[in-house]
Short mmCIF file of C-alpha atoms and ligand atoms in Angstrom, two decimals:
data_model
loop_
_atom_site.label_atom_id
_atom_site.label_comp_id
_atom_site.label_asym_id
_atom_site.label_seq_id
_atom_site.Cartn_x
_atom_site.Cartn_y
_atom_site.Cartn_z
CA UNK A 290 -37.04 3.80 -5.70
CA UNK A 291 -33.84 5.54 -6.47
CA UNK A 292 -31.27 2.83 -5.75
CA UNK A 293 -28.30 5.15 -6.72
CA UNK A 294 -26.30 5.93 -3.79
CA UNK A 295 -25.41 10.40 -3.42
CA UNK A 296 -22.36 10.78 -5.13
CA UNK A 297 -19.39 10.56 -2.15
CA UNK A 298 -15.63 10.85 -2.49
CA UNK A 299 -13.55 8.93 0.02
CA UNK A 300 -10.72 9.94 0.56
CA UNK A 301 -9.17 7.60 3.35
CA UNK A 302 -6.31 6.26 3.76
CA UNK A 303 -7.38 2.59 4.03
CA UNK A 304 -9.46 1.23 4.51
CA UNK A 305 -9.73 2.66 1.26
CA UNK A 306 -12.53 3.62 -1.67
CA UNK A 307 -12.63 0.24 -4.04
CA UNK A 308 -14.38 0.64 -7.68
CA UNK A 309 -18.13 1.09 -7.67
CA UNK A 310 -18.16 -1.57 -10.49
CA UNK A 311 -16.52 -4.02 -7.89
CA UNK A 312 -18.79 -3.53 -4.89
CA UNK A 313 -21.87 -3.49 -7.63
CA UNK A 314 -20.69 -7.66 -8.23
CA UNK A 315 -20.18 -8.31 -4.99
CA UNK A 316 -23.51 -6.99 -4.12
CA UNK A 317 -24.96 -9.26 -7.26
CA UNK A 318 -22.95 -12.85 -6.24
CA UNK A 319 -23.37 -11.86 -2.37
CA UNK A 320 -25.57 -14.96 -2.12
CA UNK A 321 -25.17 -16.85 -4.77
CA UNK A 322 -21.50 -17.06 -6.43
CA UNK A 323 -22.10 -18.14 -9.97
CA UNK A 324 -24.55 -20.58 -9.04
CA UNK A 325 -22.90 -22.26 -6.56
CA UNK A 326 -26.24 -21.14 -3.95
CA UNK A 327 -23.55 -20.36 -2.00
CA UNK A 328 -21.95 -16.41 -0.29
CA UNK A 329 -18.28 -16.76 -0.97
CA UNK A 330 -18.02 -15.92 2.59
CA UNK A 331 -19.69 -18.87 3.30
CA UNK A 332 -17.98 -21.49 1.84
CA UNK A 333 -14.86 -23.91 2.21
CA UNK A 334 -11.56 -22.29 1.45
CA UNK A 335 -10.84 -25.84 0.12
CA UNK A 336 -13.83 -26.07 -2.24
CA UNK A 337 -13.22 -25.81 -5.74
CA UNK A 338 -15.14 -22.66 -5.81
CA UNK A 339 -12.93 -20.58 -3.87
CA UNK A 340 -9.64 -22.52 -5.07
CA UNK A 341 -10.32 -21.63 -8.25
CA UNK A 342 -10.98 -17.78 -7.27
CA UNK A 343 -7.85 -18.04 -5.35
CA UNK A 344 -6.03 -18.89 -8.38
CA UNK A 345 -7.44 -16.75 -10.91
CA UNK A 346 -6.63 -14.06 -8.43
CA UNK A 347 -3.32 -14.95 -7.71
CA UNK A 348 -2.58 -15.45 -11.76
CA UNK A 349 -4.53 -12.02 -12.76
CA UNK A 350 -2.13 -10.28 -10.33
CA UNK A 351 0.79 -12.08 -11.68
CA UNK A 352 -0.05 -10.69 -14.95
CA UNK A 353 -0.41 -7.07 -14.03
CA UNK A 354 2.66 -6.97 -11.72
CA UNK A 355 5.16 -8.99 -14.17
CA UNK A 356 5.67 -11.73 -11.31
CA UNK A 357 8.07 -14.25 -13.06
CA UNK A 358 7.91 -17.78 -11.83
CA UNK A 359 10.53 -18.18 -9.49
CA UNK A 360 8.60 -15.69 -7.30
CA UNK A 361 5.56 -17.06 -4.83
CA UNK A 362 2.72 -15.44 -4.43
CA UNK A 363 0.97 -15.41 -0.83
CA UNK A 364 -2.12 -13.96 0.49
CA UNK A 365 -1.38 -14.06 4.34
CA UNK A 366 -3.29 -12.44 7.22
CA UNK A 367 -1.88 -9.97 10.03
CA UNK A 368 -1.54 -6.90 8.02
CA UNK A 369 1.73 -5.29 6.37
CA UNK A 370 2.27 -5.36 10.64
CA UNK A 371 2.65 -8.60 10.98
CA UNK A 372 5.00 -8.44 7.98
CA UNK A 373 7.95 -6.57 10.08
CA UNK A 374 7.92 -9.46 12.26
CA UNK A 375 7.82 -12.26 9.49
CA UNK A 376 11.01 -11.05 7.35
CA UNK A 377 13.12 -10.87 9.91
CA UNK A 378 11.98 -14.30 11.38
CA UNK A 379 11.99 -16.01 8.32
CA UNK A 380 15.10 -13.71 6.40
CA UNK A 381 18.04 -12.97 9.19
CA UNK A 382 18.30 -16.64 10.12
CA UNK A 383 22.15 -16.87 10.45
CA UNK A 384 22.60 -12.83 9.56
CA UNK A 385 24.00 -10.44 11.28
CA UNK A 386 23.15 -7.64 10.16
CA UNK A 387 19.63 -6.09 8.64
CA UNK A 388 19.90 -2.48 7.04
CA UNK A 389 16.65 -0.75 7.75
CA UNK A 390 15.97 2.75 5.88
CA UNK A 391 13.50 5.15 7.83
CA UNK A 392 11.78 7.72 5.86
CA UNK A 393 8.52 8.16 7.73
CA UNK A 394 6.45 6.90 10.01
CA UNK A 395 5.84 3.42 9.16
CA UNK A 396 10.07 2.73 8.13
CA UNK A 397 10.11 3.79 11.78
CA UNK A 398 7.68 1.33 13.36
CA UNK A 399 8.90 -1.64 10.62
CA UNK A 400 12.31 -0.49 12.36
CA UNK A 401 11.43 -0.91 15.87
CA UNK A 402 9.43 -4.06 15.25
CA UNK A 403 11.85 -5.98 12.58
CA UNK A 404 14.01 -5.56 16.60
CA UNK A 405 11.97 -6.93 18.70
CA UNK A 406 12.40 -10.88 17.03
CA UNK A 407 15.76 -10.24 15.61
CA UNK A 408 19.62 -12.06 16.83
CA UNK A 409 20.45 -10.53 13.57
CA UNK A 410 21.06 -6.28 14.55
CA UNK A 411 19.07 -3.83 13.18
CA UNK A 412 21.16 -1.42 11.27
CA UNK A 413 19.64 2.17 10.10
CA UNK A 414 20.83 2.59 7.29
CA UNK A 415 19.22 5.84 6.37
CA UNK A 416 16.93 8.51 8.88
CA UNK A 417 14.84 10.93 6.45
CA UNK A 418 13.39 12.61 9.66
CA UNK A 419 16.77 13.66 10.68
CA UNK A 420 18.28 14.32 7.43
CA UNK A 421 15.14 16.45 6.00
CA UNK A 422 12.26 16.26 8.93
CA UNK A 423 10.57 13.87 7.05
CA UNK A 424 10.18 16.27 3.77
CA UNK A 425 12.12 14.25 1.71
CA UNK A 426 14.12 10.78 1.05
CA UNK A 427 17.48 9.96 1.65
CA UNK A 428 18.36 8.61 -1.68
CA UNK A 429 19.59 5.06 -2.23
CA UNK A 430 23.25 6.08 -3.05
CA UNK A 431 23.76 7.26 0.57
CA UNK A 432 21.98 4.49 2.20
CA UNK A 433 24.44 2.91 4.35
CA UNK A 434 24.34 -0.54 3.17
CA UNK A 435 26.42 -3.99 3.53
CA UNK A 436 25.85 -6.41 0.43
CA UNK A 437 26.26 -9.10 3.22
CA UNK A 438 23.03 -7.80 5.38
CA UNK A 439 20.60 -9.94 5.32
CA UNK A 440 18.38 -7.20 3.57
CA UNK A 441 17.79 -4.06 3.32
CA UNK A 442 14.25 -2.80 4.19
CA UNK A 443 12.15 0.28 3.35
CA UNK A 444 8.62 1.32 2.50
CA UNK A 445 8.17 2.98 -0.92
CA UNK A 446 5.59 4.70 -0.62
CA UNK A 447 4.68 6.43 2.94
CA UNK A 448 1.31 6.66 4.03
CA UNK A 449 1.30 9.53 6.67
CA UNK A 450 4.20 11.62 6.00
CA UNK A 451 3.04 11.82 2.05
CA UNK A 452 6.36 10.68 0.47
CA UNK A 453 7.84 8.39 -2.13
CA UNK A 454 10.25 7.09 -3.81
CA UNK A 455 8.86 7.99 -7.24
CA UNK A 456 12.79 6.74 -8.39
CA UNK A 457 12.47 3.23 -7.74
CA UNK A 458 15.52 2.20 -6.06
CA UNK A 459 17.75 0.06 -8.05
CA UNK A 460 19.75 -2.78 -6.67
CA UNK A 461 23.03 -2.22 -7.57
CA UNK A 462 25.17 -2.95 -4.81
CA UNK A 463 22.49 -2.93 -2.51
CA UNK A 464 21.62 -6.24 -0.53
CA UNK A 465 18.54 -8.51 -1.23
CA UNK A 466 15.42 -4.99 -1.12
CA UNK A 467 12.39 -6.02 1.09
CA UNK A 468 9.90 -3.78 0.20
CA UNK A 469 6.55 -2.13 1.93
CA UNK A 470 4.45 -1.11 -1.02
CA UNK A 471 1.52 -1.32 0.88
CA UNK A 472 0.39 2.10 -0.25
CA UNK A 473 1.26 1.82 -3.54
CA UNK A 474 1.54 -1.80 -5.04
CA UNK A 475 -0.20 -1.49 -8.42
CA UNK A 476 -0.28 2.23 -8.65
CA UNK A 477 2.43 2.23 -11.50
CA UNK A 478 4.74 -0.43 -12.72
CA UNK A 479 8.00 -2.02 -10.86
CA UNK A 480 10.09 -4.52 -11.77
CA UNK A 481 9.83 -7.14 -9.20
CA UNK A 482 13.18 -9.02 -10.11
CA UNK A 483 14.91 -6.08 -8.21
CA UNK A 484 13.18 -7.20 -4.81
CA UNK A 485 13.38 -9.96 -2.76
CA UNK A 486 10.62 -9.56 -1.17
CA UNK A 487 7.58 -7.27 -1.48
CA UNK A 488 4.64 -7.05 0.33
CA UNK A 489 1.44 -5.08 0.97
CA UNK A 490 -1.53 -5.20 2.96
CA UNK A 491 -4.24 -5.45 0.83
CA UNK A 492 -6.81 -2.01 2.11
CA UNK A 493 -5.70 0.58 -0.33
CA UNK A 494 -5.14 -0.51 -3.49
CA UNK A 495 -6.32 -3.88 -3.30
CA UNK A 496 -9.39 -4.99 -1.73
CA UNK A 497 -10.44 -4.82 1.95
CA UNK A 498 -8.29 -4.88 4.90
CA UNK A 499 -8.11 -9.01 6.06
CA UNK A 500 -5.27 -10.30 3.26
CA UNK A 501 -1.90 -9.27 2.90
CA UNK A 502 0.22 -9.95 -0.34
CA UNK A 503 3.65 -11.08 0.13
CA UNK A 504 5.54 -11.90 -3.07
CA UNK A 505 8.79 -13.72 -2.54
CA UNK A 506 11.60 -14.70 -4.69
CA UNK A 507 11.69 -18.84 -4.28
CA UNK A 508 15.47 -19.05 -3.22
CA UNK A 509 14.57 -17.23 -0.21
CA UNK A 510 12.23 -19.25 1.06
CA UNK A 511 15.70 -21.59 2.01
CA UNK A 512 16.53 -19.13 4.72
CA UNK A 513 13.13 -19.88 6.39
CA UNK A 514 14.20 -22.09 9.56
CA UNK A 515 12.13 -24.91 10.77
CA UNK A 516 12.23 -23.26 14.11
CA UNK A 517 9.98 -20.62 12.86
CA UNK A 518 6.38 -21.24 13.85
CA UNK A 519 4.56 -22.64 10.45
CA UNK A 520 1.96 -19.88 11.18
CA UNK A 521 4.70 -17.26 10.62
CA UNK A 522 6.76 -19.39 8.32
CA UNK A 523 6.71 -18.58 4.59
CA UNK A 524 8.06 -21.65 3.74
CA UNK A 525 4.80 -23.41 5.33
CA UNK A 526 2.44 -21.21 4.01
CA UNK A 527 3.93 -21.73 -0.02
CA UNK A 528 4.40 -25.76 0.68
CA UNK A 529 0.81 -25.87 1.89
CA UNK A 530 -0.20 -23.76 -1.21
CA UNK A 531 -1.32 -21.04 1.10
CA UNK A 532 -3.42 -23.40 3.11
CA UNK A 533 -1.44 -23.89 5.50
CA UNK A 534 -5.01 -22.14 7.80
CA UNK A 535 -7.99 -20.29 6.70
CA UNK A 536 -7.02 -17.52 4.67
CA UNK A 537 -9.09 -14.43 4.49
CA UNK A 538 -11.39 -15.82 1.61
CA UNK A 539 -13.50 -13.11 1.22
CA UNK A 540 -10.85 -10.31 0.96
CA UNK A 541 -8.69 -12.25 -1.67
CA UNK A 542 -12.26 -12.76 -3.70
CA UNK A 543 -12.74 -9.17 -3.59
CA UNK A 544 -8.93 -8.44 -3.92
CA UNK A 545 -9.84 -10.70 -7.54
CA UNK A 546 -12.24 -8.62 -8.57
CA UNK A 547 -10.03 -5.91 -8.55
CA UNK A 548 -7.52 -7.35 -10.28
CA UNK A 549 -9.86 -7.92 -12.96
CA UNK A 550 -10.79 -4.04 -12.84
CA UNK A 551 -7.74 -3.32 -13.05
CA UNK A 552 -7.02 -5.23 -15.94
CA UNK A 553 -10.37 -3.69 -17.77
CA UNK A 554 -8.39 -0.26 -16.99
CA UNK A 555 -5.97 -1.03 -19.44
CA UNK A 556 -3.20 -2.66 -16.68
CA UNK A 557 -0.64 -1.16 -14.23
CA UNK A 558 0.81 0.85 -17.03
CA UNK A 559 -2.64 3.00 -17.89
CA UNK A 560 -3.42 3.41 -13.63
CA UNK A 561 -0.11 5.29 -13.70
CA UNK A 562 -1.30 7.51 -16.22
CA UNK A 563 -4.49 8.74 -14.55
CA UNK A 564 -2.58 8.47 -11.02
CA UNK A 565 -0.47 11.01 -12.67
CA UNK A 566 -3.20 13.18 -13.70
CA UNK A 567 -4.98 13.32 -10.35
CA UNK A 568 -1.51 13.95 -8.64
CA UNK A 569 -0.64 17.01 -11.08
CA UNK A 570 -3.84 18.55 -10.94
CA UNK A 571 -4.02 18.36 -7.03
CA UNK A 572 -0.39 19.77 -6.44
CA UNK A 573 -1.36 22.01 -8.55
CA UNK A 574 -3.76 23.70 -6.85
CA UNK A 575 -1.75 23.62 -3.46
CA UNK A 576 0.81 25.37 -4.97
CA UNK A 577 -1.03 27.87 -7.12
CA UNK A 578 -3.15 28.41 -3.88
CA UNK A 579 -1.03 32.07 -3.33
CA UNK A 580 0.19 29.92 -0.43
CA UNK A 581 -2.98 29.46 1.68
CA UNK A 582 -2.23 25.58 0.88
CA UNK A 583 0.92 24.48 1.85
CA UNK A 584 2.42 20.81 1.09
CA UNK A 585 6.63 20.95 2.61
CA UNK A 586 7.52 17.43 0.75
CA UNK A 587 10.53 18.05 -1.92
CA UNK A 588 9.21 17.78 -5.20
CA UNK A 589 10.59 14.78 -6.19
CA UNK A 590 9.35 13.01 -3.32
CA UNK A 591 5.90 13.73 -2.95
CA UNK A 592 3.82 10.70 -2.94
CA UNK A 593 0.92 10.29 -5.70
CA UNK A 594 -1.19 8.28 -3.72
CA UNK A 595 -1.43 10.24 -0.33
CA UNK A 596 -1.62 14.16 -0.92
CA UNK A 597 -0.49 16.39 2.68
CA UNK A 598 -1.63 19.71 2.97
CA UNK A 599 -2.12 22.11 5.43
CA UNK A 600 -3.81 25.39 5.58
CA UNK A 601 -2.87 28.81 7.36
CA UNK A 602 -3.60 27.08 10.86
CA UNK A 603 -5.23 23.70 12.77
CA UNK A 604 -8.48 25.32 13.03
CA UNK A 605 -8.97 25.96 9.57
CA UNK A 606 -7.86 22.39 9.27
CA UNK A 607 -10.18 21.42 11.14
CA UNK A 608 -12.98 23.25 9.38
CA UNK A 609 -11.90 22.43 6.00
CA UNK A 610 -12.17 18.79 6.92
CA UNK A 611 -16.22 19.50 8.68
CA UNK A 612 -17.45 21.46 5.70
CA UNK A 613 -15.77 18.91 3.02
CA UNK A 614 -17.64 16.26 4.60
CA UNK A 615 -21.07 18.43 4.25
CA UNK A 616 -20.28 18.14 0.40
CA UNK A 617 -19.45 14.99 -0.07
CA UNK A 618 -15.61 15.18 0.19
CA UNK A 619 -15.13 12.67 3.05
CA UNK A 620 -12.00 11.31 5.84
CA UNK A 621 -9.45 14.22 4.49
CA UNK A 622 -8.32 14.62 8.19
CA UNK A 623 -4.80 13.92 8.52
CA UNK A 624 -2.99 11.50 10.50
CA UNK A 625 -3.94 11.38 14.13
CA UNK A 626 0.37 12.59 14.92
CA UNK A 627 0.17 14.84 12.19
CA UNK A 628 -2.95 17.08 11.80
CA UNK A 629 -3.37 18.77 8.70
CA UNK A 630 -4.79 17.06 5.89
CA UNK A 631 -4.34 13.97 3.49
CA UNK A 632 -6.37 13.54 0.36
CA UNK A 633 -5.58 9.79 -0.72
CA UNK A 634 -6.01 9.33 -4.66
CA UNK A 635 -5.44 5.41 -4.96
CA UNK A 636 -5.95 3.62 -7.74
CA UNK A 637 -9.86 3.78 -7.61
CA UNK A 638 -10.53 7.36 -6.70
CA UNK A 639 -11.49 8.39 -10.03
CA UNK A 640 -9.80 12.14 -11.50
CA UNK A 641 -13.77 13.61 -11.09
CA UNK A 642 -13.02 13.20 -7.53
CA UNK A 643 -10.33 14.88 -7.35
CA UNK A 644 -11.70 17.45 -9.60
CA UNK A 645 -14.31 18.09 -6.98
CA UNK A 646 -11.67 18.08 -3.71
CA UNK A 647 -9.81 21.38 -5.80
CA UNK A 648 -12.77 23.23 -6.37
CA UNK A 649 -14.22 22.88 -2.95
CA UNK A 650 -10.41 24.04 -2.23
CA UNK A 651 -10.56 27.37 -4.51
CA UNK A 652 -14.21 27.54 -2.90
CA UNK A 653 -13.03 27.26 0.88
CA UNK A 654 -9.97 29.83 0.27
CA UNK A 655 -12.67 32.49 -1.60
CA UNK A 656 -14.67 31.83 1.84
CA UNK A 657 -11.72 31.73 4.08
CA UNK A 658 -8.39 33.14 2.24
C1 PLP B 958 3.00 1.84 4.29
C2 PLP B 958 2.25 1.11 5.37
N1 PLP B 958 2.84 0.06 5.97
C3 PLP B 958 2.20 -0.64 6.93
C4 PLP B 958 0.95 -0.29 7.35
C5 PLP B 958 0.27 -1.10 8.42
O1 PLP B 958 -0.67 -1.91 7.80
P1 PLP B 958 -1.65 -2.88 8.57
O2 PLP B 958 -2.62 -2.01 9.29
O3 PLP B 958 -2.23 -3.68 7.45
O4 PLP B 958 -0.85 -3.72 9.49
C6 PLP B 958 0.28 0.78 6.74
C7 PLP B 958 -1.08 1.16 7.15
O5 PLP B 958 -1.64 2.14 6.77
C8 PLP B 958 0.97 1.50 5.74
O6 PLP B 958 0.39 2.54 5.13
#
């Protein structure tokens, strides 16, 4: 029996493609984790089993993002959602003022959210959609800031619209940076001294969608008030050792495994490197597509990790997306508010796959051009 699956290239947005070699393990310990006759869905999240892949995970992504030791490292449930609410519950205590930079669509819901549990007000600092329609970023130099906001929040990388910050944002004169890099956290190296607080939910370049990573600087954790529900409260979660209730065990052992993948890769450092590659080669055929492919973002801006493109009109959209799926080119519709289409090249969509996505392109434009 041929137990090799037909070779597929997905291309969604997250839940998102994980390494082959990772799902091949998990199929291998799925009932037995290294003896222990035991599924690591199965067992106790206080065993030693899974304590001991909690910390191995925790300390392998330490090593590949450069966490120093004054930073905790949580792996909480709710989504990068749940995480609008939770830094302004834990973070504005006593504030009155949060800056909030919106450069796409999920700035804007983090900005409508981080409202709805806030005394502190919600300050937009920055609107990308109605400085450049959302084809660009407003950039940090004109955000309009107060060093005495509680923080100043944005997401780094954004999933729909197709645009990042590929200049990291520096904190000079900024206030403490919270930080969405939920489409983008180990796609190339930051330093995570500049942030206060970053976090990401774990379905694109982590694992599965069920854990969220939320990295915060330890003298933060002061601002969290006892008033805060412990469920919510980051201070509870690191003084319980992220106990405090069941985490999502299976996602953070799966999350570990990529970690380790990632480490076999050569690190952080060599991912950027062949994120580069796949981005280059796939703007590059958009833009030496005569202009039957069309991508608006600014140069600077355009995101390596979620690739927009249109073609001459919805219904080809549309059709491009049907017959890509025939060959093995799959979820390349766009966002349900955008149409179009969105090729996401994460860390584990390997450069063949992308290599395949441009020729169907040159293929479909022959056909269709
Ligand atoms: C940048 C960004 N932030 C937040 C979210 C929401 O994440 P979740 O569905 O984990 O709550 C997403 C989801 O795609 C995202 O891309």
């Amino acid at each position: 029996m041929n137990t090799n699956p037909p070779v597929v290239y997905n291309f969604s947005a997250g839940p998102a493609t994980l390494p082959t070699a990772v799902l091949r393990t998990a199929q291998h310990e799925l009932l037995d984790y290294n003896g222990s006759g035991c599924s690591v869905m199965t067992m106790s999240h206080r065993s030693d089993t899974f304590m001991s892949i909690l910390h191995h995970a925790e300390q392998d992504l330490r090593d590949l993002m450069g966490i120093p030791n004054n930073y905790k490292v949580l792996f909480l449930q709710g989504g990068a959602s749940a995480q609008f609410n939770m830094v302004v519950m834990n973070l504005a205590n006593g504030f009155e003022r949060v800056d909030s930079v919106v450069t796409g669509n999920w700035s804007q819901i983090a900005h409508k959210q981080m409202g709805s549990l806030s005394s502190a007000r919600i300050h937009l600092a920055a609107h990308g959609g109605e400085r450049y329609d959302y084809t660009d970023v407003p950039p940090p130099e004109t955000w309009d800031v107060d060093a005495s906001s509680a923080f100043v929040h944005y997401v780094i990388n954004e999933t729909v619209h197709g645009l990042q910050y590929r200049d990291i944002p520096k904190p000079d004169g900024l206030p403490t940076m919270v930080c969405d890099m939920s489409s983008e956290i180990l796609s190339r190296p930051v330093n995570v001294r500049d942030f206060g607080v970053i976090y990401a939910g774990a379905q694109k370049n982590i694992g599965p969608s069920g854990a969220t990573i939320v990295i915060i600087r330890e003298d933060l954790l002061e601002r969290c008030s006892d008033r805060v529900p412990d469920v919510w409260n980051y201070r509870s979660h690191v003084e319980r050792q992220g106990m405090y209730n069941t985490p999502a065990t299976y996602p953070i052992y799966i999350a570990g495994l990529v970690f380790r993948w990632l480490q076999a890769q050569g690190g952080v450092k060599a991912m950027e490197a062949v994120n580069e590659l796949k981005a280059r080669i796939l703007y590059a055929a958009i833009d030496g597509s005569g202009g039957f492919y069309r991508n608006n973002v600014a140069a600077h801006a355009r995101s390596y990790m979620n690739v927009i493109f249109h073609t001459p009109n919805a219904e080809l959209d549309e059709r491009f997306a049907q017959e890509a799926t025939v060959h093995g080119l799959q979820l390349l519709r766009g966002y349900k508010t955008m149409g179009g289409l969105r090729a996401s090249i994460y860390n584990a969509m390997p450069v063949q796959g992308v290599e395949a996505l441009v020729a169907f392109m040159q293929d479909f434009q022959r056909r269709y051009g």
